[in-house]
CSV table of C-alpha atoms and ligand atoms in Angstrom, one decimal:
chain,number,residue,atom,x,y,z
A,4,UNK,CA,7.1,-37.6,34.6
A,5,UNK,CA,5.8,-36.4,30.9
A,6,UNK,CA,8.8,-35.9,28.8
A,7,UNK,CA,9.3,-32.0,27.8
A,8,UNK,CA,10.7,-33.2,24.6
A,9,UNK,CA,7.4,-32.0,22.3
A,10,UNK,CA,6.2,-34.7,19.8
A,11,UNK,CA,5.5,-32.1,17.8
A,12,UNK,CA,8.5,-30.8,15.7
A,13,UNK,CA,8.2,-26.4,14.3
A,14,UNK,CA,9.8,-24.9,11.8
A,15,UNK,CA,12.6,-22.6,11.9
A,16,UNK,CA,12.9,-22.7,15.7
A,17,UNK,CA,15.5,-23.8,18.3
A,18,UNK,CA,12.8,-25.3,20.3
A,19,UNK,CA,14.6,-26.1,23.7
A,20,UNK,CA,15.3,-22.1,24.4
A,21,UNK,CA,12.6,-20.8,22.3
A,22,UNK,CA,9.8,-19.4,24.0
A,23,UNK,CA,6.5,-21.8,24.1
A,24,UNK,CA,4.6,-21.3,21.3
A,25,UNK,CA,1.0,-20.5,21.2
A,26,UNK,CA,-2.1,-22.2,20.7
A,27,UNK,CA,-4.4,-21.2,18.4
A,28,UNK,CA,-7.8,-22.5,18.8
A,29,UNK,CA,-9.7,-20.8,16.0
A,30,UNK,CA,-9.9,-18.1,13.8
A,31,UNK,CA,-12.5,-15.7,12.1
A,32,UNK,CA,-12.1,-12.7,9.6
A,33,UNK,CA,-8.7,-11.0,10.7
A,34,UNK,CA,-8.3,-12.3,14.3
A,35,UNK,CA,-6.9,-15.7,15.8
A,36,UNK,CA,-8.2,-17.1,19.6
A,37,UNK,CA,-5.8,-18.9,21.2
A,38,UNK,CA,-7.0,-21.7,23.8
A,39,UNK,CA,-6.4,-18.9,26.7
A,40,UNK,CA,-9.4,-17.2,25.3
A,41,UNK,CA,-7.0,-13.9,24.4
A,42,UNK,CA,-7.6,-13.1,20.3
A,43,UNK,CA,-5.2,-11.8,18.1
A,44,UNK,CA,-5.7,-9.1,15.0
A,45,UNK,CA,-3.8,-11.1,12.7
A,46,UNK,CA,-0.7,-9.1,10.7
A,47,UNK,CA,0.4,-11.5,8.4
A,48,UNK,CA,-2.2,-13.8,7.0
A,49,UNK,CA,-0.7,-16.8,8.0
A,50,UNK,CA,2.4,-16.4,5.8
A,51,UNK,CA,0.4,-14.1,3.3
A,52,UNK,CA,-2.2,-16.9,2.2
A,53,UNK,CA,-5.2,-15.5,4.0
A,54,UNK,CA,-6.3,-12.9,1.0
A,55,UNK,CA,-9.8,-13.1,2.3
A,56,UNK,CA,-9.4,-13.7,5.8
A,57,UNK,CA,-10.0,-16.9,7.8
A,58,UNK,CA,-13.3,-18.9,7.3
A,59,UNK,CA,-14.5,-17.4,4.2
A,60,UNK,CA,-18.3,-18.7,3.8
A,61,UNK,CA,-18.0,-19.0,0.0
A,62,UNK,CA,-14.4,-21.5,0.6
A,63,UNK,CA,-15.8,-23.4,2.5
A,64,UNK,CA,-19.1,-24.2,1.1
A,65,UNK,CA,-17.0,-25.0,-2.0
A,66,UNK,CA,-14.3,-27.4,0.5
A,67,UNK,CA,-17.5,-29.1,1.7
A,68,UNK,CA,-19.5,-29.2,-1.6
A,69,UNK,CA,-16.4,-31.0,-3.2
A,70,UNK,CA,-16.0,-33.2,-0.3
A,71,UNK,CA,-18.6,-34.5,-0.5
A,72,UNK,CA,-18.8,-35.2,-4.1
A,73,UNK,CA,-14.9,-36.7,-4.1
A,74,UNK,CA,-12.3,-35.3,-2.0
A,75,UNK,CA,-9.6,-36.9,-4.2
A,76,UNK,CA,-8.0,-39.3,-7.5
A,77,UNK,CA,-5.6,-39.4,-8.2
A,78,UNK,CA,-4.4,-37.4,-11.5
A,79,UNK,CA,-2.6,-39.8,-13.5
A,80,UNK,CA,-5.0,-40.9,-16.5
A,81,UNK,CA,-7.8,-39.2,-14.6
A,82,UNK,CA,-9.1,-35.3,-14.9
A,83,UNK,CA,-11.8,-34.1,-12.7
A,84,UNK,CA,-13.9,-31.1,-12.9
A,85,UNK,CA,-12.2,-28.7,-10.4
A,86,UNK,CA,-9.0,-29.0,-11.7
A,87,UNK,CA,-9.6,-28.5,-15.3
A,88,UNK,CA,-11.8,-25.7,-14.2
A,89,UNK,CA,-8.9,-23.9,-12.5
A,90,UNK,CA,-6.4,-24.4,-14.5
A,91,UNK,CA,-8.6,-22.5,-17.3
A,92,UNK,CA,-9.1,-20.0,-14.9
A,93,UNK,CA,-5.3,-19.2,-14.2
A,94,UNK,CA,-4.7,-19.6,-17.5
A,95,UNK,CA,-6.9,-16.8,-18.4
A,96,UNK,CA,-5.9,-14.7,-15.2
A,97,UNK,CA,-2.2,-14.8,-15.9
A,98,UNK,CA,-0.6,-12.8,-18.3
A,99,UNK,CA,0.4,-13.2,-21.9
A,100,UNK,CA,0.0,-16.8,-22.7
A,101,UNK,CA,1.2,-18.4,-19.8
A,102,UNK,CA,-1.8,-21.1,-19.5
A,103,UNK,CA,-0.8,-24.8,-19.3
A,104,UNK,CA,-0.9,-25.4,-15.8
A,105,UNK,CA,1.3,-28.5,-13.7
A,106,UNK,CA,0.1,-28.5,-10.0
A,107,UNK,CA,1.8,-29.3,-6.7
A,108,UNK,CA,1.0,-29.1,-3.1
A,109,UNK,CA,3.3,-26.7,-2.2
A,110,UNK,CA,5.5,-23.5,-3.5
A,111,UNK,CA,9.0,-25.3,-3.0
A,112,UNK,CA,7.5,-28.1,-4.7
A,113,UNK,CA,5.8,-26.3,-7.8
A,114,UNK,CA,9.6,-24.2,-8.0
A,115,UNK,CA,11.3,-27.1,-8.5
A,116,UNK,CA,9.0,-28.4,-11.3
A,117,UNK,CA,9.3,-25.1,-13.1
A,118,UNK,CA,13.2,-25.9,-12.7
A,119,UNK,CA,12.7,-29.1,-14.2
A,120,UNK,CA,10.9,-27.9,-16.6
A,121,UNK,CA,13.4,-25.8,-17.7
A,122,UNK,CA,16.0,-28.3,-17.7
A,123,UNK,CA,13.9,-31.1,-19.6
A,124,UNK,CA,13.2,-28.1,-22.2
A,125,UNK,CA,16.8,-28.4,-23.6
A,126,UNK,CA,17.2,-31.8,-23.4
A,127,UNK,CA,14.1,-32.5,-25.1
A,128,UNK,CA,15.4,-29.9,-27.9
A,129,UNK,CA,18.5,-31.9,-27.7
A,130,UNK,CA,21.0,-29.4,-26.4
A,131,UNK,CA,23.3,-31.1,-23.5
A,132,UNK,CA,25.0,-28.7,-20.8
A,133,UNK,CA,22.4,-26.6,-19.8
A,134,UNK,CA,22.3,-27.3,-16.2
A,135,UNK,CA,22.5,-24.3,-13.9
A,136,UNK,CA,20.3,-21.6,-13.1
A,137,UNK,CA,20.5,-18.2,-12.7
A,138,UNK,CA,19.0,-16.2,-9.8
A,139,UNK,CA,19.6,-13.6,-7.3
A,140,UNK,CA,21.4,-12.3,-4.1
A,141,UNK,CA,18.5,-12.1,-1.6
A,142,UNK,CA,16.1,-14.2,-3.4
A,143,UNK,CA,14.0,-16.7,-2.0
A,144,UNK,CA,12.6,-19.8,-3.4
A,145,UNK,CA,12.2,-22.5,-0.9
A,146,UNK,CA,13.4,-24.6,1.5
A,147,UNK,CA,13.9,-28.1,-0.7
A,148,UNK,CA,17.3,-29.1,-1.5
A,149,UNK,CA,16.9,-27.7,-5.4
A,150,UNK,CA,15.1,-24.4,-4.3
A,151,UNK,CA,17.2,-23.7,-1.8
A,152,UNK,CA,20.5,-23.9,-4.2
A,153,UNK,CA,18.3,-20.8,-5.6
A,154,UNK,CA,18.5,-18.6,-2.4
A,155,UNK,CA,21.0,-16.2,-1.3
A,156,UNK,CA,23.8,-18.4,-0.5
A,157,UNK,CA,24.2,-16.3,2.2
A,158,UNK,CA,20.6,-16.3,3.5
A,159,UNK,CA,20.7,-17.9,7.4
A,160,UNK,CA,18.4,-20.7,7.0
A,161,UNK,CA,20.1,-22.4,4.1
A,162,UNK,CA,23.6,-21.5,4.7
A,163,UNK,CA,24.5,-24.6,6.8
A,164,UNK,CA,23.5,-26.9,3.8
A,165,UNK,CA,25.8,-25.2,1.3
A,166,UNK,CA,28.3,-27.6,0.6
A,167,UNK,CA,25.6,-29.9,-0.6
A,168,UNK,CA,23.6,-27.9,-3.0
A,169,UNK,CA,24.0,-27.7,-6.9
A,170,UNK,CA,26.4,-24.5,-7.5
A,171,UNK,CA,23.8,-21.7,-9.1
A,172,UNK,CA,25.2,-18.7,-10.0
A,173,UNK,CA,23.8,-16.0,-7.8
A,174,UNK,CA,24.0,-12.4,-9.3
A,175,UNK,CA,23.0,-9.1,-8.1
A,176,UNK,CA,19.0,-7.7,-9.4
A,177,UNK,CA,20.3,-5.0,-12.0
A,178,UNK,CA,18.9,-2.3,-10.1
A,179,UNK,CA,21.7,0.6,-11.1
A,180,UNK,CA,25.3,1.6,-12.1
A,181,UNK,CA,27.5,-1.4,-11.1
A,182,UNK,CA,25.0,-3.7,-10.3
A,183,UNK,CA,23.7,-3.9,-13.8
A,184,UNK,CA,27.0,-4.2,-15.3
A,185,UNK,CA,28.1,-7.1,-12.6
A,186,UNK,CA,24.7,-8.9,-13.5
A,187,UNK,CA,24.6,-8.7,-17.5
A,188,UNK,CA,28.4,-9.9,-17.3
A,189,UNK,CA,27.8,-12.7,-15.2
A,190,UNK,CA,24.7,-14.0,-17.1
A,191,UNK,CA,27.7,-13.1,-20.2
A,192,UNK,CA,29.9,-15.4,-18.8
A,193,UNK,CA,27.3,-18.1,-17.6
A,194,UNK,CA,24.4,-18.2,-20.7
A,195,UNK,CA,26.0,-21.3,-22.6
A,196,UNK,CA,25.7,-23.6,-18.9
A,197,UNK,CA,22.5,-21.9,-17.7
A,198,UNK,CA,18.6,-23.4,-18.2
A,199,UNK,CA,17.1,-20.9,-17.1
A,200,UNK,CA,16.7,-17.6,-14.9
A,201,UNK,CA,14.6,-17.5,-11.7
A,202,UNK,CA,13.8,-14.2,-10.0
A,203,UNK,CA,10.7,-13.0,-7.2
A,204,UNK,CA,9.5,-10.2,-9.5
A,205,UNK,CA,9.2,-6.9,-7.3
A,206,UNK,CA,9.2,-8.2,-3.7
A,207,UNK,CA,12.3,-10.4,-2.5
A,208,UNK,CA,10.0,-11.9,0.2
A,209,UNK,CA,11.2,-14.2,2.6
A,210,UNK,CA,14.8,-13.0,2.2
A,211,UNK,CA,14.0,-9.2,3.4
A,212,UNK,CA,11.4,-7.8,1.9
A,213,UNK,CA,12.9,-6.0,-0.2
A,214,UNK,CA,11.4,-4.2,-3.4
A,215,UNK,CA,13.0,-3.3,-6.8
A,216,UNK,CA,11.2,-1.4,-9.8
A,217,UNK,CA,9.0,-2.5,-12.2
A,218,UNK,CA,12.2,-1.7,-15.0
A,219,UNK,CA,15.0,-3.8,-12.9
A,220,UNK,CA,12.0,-6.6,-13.7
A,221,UNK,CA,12.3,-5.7,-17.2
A,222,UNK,CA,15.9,-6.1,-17.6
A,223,UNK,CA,16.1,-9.3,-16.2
A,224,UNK,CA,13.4,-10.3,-19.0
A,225,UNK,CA,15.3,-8.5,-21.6
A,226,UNK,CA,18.2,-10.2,-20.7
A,227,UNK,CA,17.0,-13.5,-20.5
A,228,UNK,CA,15.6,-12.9,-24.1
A,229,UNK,CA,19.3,-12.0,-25.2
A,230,UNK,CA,20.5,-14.8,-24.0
A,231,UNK,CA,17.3,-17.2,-25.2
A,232,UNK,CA,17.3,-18.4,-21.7
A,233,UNK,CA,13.5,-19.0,-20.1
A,234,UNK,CA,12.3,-17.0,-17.3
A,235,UNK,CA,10.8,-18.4,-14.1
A,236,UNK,CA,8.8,-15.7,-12.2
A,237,UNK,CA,8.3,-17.2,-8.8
A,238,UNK,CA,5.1,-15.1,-7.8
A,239,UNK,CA,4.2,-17.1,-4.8
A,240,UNK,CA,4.6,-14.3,-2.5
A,241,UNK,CA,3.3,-11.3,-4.8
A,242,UNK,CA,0.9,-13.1,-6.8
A,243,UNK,CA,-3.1,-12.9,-6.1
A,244,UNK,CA,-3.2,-9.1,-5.2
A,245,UNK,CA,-0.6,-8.7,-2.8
A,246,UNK,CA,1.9,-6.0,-4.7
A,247,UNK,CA,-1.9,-4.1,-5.9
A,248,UNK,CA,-2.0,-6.1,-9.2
A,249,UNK,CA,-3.1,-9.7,-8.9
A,250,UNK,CA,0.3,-10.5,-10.3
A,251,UNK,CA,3.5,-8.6,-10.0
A,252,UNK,CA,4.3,-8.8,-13.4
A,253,UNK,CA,2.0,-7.1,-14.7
A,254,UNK,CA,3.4,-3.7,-13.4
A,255,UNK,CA,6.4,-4.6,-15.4
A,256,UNK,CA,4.3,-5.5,-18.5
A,257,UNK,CA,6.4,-8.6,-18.8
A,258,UNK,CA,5.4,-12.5,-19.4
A,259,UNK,CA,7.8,-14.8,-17.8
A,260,UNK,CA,8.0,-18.0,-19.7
A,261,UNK,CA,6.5,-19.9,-16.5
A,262,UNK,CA,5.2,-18.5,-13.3
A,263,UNK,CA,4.8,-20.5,-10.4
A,264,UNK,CA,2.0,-19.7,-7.7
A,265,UNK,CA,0.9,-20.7,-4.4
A,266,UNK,CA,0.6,-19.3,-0.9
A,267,UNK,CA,-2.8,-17.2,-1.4
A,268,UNK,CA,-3.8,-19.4,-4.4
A,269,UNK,CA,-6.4,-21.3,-2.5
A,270,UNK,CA,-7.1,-18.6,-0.1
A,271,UNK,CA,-5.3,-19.6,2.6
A,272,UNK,CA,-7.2,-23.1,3.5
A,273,UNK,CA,-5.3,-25.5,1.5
A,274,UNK,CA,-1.9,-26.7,0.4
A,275,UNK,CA,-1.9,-26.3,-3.5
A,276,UNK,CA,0.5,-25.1,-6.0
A,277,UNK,CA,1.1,-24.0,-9.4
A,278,UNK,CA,3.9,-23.7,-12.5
A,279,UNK,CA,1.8,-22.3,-15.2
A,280,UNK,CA,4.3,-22.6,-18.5
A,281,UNK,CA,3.5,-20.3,-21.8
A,282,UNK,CA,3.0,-22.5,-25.1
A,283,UNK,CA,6.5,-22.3,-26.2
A,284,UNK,CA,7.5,-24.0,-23.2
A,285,UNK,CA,4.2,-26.4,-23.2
A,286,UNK,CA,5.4,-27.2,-27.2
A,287,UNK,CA,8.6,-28.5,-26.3
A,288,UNK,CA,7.4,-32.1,-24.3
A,289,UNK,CA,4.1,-32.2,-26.5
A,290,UNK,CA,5.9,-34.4,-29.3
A,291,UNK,CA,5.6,-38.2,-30.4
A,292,UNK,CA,8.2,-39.4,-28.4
A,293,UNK,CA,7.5,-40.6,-24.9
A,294,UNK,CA,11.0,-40.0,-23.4
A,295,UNK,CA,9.5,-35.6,-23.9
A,296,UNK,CA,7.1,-35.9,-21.5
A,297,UNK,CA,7.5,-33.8,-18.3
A,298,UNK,CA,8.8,-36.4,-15.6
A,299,UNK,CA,6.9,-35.3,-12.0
A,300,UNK,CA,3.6,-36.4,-10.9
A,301,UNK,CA,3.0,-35.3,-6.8
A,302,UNK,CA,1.1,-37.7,-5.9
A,303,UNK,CA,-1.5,-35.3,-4.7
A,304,UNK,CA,-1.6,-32.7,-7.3
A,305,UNK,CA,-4.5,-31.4,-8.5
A,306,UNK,CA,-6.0,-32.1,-5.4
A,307,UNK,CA,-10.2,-31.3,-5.9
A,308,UNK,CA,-10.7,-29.8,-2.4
A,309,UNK,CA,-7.3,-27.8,-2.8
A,310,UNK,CA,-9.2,-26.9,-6.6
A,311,UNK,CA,-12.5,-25.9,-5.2
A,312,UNK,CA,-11.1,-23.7,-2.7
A,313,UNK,CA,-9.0,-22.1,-5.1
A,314,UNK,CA,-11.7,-21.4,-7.8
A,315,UNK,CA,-13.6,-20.1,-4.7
A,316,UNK,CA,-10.8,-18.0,-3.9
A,317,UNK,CA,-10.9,-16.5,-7.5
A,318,UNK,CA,-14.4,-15.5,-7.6
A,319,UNK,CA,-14.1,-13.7,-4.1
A,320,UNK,CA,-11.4,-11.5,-6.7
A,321,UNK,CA,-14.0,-11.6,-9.5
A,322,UNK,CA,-17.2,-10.2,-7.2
A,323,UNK,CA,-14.9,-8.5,-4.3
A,324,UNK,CA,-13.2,-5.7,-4.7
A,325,UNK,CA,-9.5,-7.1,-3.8
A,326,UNK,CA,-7.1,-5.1,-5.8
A,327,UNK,CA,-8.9,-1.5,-4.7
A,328,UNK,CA,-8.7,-3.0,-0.8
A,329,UNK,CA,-5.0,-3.6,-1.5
A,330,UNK,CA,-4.5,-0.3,-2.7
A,331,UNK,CA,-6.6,1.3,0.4
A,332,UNK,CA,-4.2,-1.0,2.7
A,333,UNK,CA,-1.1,0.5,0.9
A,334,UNK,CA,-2.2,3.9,1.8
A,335,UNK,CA,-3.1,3.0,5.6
A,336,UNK,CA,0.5,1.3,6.0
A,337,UNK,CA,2.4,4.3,4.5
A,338,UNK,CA,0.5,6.9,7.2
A,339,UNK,CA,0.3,4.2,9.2
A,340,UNK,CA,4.2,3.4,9.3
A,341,UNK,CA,5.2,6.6,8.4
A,342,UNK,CA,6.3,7.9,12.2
A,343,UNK,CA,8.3,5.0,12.4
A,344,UNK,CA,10.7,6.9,10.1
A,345,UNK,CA,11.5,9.4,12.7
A,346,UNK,CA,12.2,6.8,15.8
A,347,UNK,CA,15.6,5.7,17.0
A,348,UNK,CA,16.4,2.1,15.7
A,349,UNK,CA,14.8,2.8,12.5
A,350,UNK,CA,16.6,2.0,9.3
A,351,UNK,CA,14.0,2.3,6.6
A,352,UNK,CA,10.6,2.4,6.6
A,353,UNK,CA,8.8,0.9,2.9
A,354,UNK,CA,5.4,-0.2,1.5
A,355,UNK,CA,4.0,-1.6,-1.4
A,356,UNK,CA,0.9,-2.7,-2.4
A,357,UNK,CA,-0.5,-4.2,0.7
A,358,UNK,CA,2.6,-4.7,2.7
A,359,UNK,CA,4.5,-2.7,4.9
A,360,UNK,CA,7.8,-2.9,6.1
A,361,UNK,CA,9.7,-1.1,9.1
A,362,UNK,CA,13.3,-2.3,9.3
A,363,UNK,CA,15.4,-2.1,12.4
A,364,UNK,CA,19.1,-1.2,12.8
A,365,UNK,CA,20.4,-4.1,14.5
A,366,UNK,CA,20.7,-5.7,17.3
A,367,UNK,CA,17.2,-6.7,17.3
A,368,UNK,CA,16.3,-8.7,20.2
A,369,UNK,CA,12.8,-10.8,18.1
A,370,UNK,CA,12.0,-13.0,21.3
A,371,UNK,CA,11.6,-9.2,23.3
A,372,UNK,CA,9.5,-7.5,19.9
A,373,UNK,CA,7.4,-10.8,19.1
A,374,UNK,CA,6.9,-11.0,23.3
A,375,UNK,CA,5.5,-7.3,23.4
A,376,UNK,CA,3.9,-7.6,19.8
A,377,UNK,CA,1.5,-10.2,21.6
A,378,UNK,CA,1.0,-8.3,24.8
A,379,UNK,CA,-0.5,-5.8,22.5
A,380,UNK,CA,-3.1,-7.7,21.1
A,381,UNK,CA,-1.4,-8.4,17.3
A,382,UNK,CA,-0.2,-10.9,15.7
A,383,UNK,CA,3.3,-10.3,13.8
A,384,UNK,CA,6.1,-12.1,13.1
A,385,UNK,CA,9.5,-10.2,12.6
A,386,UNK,CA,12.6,-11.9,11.5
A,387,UNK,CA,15.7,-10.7,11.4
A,388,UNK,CA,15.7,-6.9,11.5
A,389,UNK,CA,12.4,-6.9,9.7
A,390,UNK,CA,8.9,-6.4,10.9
A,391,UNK,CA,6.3,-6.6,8.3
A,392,UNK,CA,2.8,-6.1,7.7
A,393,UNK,CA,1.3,-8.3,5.0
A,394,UNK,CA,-2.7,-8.5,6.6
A,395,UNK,CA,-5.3,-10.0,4.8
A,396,UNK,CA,-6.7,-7.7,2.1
A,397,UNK,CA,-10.2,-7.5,3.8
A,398,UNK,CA,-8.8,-6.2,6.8
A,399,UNK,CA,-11.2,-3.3,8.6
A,400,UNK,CA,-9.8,0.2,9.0
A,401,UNK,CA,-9.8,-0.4,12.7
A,402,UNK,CA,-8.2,-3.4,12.8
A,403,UNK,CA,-5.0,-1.9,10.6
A,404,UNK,CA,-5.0,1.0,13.1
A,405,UNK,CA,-4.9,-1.8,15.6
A,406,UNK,CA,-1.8,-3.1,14.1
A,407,UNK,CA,-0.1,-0.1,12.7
A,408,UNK,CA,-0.5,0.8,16.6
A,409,UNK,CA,1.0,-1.4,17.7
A,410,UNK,CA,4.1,-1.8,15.8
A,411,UNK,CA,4.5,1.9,16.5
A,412,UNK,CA,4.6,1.4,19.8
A,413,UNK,CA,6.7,-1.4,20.3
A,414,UNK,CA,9.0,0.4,17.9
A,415,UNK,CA,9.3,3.4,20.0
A,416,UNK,CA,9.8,1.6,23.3
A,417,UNK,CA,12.6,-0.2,21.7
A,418,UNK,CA,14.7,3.0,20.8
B,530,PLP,C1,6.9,-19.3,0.5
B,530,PLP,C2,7.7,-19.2,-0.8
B,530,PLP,C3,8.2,-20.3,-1.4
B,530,PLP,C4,8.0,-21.7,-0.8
B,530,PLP,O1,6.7,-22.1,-0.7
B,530,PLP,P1,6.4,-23.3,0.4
B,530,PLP,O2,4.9,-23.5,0.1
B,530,PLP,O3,6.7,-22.8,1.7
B,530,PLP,O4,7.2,-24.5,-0.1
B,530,PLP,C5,8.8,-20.2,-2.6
B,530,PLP,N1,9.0,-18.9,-3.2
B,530,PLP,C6,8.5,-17.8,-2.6
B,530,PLP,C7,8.7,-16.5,-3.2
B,530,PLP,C8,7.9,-17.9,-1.3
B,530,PLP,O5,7.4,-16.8,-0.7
């Protein structure tokens, strides 16, 4: 007998009740085959990293061009072409002067290096006690033990592990009235013990997507600047296009003092990460004294096939027309979406840039939506009482009536 116990362990999932998963065998453009020969129009980009869509020609004549030339060194005492290359590139794509670039394999990963390198900033200044961080109620930031001490305490995943993160202090975004007096009070009463302030600038992704104003953005900057705190803008949802700029905080007009990317920065293909740091922040561990240097080396960072693919990935936004295709997506989702509104079970229906969001009034049975979201042909993946649309931002007009479709119908025969 073949024990039913899967050797291979999923994210996210109780695995003995949930329903099998599914096997994809390969992919093209917007659409995933699964080994039973049915294909998917794909929703969600593979957790919004697939700007371009899956198998771009020009990514992976890059992947293969680099590896053949040297897949990997490592980057300690050595520098190779494709990373040096890119980090110029994002230094010169991001706003303001955000442009010394630290990579990482991963967006947890590159969040907790902007965290530490907000910490090291005031020891290497030589001001003791600033350990703590400020960010917000329904933020997101990862899923290691550092990033998740960032989250909504209350948010599901990380709940469980509360009593062994570091206490942050978690304040509301200071959208209006109360909210705006509860957050500059707390970041009042915290400033002397914080290091810095972390916030998802426009789109609280992973816990709801949930949007806020380009000025709620600006306060938060404003305030940090009050208080002489840095500001980490954790774009690794919104950044590359996906809120119709190439990053979100640019419709704010702000420069946070380090951004961290990831998620569509190589395209979707590889694992590769970003904190990009303005000179300020650069200036204060470039000094004679070895003890200021910045303490974190992944051991593949600035990996050349994760560079290539990125640098590819940027000049499909240099010769493409990305940020028009985002906008054209916007206004498919919004008529798209927009009966939704009307249908029983509906709590809000929202879009920006190039994602769309319908949101359920609970109880939402997922396993029943994901089940029928397959049967008709689409691949989404809802979680809690959200069901979003974030396709890639070459997506055909028939293909986001294909989807759009379908979440209208399974909407409606739910209510
Ligand atoms: C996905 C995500 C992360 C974590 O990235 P991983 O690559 O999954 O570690 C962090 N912040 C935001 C805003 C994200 O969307």
């Amino acid at each position: 007998m073949t024990d039913p116990r899967p050797a291979l362990w999923l994210p996210y999932e109780q695995m003995k009740t949930a329903p099998p998963p599914l096997q994809a065998a390969s992919t093209q453009g917007c659409r995933i085959a699964l080994e039973d020969g049915r294909v998917l129009v794909d929703g969600i980009a593979s957790w919004w990293t697939a700007v371009h869509g899956y198998n771009h020609p020009h990514i992976a004549a890059a992947v293969r061009d680099q590896l053949a030339a040297m897949p990997h060194v490592m980057l300690g005492g050595l520098v190779h072409a494709p990373a040096l290359r890119l980090a110029e590139r994002l230094g010169a794509i991001t706003p303001g002067d955000l442009r010394h670039v630290f990579f990482a394999e991963s967006g947890s990963v590159a969040v907790e290096v902007a965290m530490k390198m907000a910490l090291q900033l005031w020891r290497n200044r030589g001001i003791a006690g600033r350990e703590r961080f400020l960010a917000f109620s329904g933020g997101y930031h990862g899923d290691t033990l550092a990033t998740m001490s960032v989250c909504d305490p209350e948010e599901g995943m990380h709940a469980l592990f509360a009593g062994s993160l570091a206490r942050q202090v978690i304040a509301p975004l200071p959208r209006d009235g109360e909210d705006r007096q509860r957050f500059d009070t707390m970041i009042g009463a915290y400033a002397h013990e914080l290091a810095g302030v972390l916030v998802e600038p426009l789109v609280q992704g992973a816990g709801g997507m949930v949007f806020h104003p380009p000025e709620v953005l600006r306060r938060v900057r404003a305030a940090a600047d009050r208080h002489g705190l840095p500001l980490i803008a954790d774009e690794i949802f919104t950044g590359f296009g996906r809120t119709g700029t190439m990053f979100a905080c640019e419709q704010a007009g702000i420069v946070p003092d380090i951004m961290t990317v990831s998620k569509a920065l190589t395209g979707g293909t590889m694992a590769l990460s970003a904190a990009i740091a303005r000179r300020w922040v650069f200036e204060a561990f470039w000094s004679d004294d070895p003890a200021h240097a910045l303490m974190h080396g992944p051991t593949y960072m600035g990996n050349p096939l994760a560079c290539a693919a990125a640098s590819a990935s940027l000049d499909l936004f240099e010769r493409e027309p990305r940020l028009e295709q985002a906008a054209a997506i916007g206004l498919a989702l919004e008529a798209g979406l927009a009966p939704c509104r009307a249908m029983a079970g509906v709590v809000d229906v929202r879009v920006l840039g190039a994602i769309g969001v319908v949101q359920l009034a609970p109880p939402v049975d997922l396993a029943a939506i994901k089940a029928a979201l397959v049967a008709a042909g689409v691949w989404v993946r809802p979680f809690r009482d959200i069901l979003y649309l974030t396709p890639a931002l070459t997506i055909s007009e028939g293909e986001l009536d294909a989807l759009c479709g379908a979440v209208r119908r399974v909407v409606r025969a739910r209510g």
